[in-house]
PDB file of C-alpha atoms in Angstrom:
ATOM      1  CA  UNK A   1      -6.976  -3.360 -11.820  1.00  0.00           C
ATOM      2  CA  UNK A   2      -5.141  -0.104 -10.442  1.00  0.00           C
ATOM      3  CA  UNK A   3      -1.731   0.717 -11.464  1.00  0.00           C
ATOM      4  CA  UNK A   4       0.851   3.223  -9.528  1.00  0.00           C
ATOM      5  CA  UNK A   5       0.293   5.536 -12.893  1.00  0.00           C
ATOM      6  CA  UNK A   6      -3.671   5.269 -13.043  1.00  0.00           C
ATOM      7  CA  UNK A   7      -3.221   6.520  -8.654  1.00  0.00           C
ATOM      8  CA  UNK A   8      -1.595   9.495  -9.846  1.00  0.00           C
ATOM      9  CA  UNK A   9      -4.046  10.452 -11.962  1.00  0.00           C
ATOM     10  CA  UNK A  10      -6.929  10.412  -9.876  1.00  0.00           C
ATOM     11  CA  UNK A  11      -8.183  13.762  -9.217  1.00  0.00           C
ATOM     12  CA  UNK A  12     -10.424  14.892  -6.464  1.00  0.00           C
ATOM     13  CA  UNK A  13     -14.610  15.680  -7.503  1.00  0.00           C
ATOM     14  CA  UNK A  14     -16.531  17.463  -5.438  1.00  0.00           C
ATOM     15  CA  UNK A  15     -17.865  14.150  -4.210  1.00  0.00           C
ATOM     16  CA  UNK A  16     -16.065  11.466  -2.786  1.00  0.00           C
ATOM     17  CA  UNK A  17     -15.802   8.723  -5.120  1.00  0.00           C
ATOM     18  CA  UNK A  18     -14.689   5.177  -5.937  1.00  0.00           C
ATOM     19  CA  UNK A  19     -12.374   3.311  -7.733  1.00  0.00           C
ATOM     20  CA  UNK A  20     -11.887  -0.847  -7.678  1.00  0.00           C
ATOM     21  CA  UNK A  21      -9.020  -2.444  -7.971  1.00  0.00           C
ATOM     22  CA  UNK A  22      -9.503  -6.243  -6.868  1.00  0.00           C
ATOM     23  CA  UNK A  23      -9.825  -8.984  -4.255  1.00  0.00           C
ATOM     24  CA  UNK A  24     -12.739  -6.455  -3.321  1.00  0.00           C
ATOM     25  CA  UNK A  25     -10.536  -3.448  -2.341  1.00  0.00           C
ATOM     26  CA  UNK A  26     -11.052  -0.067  -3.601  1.00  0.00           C
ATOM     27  CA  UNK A  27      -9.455   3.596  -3.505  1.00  0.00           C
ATOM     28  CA  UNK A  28     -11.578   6.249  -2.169  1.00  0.00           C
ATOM     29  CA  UNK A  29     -10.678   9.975  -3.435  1.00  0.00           C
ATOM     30  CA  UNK A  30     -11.961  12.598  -1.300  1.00  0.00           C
ATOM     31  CA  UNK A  31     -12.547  16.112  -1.914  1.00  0.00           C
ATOM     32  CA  UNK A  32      -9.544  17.293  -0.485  1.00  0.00           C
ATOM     33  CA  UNK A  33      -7.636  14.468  -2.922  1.00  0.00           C
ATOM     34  CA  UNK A  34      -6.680  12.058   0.052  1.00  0.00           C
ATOM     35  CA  UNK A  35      -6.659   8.414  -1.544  1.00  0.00           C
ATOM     36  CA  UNK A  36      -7.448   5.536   0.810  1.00  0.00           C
ATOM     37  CA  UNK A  37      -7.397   2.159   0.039  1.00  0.00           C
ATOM     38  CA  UNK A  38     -10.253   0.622   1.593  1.00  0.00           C
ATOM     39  CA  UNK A  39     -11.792  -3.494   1.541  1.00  0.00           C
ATOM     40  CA  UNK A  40     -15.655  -3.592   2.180  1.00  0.00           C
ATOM     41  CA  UNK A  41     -16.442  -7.424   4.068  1.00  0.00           C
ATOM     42  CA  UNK A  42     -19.480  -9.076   5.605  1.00  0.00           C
ATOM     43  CA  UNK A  43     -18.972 -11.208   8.571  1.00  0.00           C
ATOM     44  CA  UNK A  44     -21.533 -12.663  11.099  1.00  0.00           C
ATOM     45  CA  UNK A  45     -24.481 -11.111   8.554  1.00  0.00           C
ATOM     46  CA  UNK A  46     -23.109  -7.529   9.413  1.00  0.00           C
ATOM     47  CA  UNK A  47     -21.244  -5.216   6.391  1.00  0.00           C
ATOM     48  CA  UNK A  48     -18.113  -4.190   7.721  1.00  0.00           C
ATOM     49  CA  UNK A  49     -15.283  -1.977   6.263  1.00  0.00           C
ATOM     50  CA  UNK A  50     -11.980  -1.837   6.983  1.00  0.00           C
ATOM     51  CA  UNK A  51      -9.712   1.212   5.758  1.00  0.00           C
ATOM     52  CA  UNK A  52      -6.062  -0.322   4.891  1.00  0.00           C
ATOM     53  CA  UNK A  53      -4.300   3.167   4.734  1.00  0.00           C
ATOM     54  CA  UNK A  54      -3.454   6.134   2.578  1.00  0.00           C
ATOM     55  CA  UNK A  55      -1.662   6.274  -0.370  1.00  0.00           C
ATOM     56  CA  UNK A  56       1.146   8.061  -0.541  1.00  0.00           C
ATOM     57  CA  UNK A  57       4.771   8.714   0.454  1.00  0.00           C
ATOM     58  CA  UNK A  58       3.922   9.019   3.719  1.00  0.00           C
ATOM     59  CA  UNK A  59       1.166   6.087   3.305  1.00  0.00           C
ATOM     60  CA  UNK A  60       0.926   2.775   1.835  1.00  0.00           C
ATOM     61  CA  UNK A  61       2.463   1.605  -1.522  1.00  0.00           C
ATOM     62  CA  UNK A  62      -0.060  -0.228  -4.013  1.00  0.00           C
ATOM     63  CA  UNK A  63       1.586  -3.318  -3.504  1.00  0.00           C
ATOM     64  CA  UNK A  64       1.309  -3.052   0.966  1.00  0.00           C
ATOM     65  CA  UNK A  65      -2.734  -2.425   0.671  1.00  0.00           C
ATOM     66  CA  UNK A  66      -2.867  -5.355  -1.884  1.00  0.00           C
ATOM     67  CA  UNK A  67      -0.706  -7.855   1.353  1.00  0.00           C
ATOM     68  CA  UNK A  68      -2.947  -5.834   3.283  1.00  0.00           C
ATOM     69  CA  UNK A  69      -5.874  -6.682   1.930  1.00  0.00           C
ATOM     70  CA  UNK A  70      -5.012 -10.588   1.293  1.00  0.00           C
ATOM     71  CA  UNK A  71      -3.671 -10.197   5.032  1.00  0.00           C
ATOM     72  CA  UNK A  72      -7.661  -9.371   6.123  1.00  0.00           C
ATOM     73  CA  UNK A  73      -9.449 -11.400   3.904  1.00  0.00           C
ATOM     74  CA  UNK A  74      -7.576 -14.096   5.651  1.00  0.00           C
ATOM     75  CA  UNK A  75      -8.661 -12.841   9.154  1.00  0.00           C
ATOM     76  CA  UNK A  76     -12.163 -12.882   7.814  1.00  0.00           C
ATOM     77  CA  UNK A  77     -11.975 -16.345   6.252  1.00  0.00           C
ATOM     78  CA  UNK A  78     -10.762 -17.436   9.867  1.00  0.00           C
ATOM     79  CA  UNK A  79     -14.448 -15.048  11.418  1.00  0.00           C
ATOM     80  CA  UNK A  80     -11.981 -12.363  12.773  1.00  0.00           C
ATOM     81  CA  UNK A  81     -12.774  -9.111  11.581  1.00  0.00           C
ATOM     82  CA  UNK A  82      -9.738  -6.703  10.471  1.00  0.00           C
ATOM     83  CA  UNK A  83     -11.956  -3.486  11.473  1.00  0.00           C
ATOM     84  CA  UNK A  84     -12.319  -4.551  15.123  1.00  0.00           C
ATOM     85  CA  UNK A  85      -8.866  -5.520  15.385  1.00  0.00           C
ATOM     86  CA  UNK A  86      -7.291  -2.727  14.019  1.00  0.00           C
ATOM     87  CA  UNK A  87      -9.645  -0.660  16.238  1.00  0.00           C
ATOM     88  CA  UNK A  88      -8.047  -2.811  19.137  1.00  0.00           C
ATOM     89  CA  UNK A  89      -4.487  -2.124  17.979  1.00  0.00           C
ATOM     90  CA  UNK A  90      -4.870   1.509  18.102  1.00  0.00           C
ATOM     91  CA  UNK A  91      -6.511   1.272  21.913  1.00  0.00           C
ATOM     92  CA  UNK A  92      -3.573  -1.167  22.784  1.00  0.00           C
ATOM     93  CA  UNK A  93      -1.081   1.788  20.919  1.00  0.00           C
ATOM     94  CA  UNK A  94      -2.265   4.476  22.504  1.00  0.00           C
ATOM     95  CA  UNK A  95      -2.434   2.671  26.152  1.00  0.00           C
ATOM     96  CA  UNK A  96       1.059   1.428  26.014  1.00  0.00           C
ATOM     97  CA  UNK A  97       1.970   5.488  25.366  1.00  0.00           C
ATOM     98  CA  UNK A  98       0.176   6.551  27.896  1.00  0.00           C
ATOM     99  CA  UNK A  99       1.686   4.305  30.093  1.00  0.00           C
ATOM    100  CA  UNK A 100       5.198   5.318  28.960  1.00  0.00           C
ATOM    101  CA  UNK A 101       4.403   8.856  29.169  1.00  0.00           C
ATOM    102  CA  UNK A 102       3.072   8.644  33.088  1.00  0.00           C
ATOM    103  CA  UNK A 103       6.505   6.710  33.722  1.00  0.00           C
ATOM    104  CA  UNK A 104       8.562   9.115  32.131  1.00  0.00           C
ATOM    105  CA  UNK A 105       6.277  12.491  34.197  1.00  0.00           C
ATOM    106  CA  UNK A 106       7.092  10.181  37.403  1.00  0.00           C
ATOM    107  CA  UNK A 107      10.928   9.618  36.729  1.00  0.00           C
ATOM    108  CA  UNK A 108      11.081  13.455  36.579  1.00  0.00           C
ATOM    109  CA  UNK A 109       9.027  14.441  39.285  1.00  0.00           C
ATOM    110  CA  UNK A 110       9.918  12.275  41.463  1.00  0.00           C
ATOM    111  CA  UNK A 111      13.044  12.530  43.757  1.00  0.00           C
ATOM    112  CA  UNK A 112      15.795  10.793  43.326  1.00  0.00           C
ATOM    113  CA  UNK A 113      15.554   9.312  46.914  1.00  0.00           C
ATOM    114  CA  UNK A 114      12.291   8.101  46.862  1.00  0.00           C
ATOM    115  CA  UNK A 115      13.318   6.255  43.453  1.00  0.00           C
ATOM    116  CA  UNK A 116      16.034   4.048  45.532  1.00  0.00           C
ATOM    117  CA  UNK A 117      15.220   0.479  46.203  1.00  0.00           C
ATOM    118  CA  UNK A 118      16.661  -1.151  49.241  1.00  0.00           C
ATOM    119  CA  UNK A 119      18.007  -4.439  48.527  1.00  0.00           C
TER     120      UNK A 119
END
């Protein structure tokens, strides 16, 4: 089982490797010495994985992958998979910017009088 300590000693390879921890998740270090906590899953006969996040300051604590991970084992027990809906999230995320971003290029190119609603 992974500990904050035994994370900070990981160095990168030349290879990406792995390193278990439990419930089925495991740390990938890559060359460049990213760590990612990751949770490999089969659902409907396919293999699936599902990368929880990065670990770091600006990342994911040990202990938020390991909710994480108990968080998508329970979508998988329930035949959801966490890779598809995190893909969805994203798409929703980046729509709902979009969407913001269009309203706020409107609300300053548009004039003021054509922005005036008759009641």
């Amino acid at each position: 089982m992974l500990t904050d300590a035994a994370l900070k000693a990981l160095r990168p390879k030349e290879k990406s490797y792995k390193v278990t921890d439990r419930d089925g998740m495991y740390v990938v270090v890559s060359p460049a010495g990213t760590l990612s906590f990751r949770l490999d899953y089969r659902l409907h006969g396919r293999r699936e994985t599902v990368v929880l996040g990065k670990y770091g300051p600006t990342g994911l604590s040990l202990a938020r992958a390991r909710e994480k991970c108990i968080d998508a084992r329970r979508a998988i027990g329930e035949g959801r998979s966490p890779a598809i809906e995190k893909q969805r999230e994203k798409r929703r995320l980046l729509e709902a910017r979009s969407f913001g971003e269009l309203g706020e290029k409107w609300l300053v190119a548009a004039p003021m009088a054509s922005r005036s609603i008759a009641l």
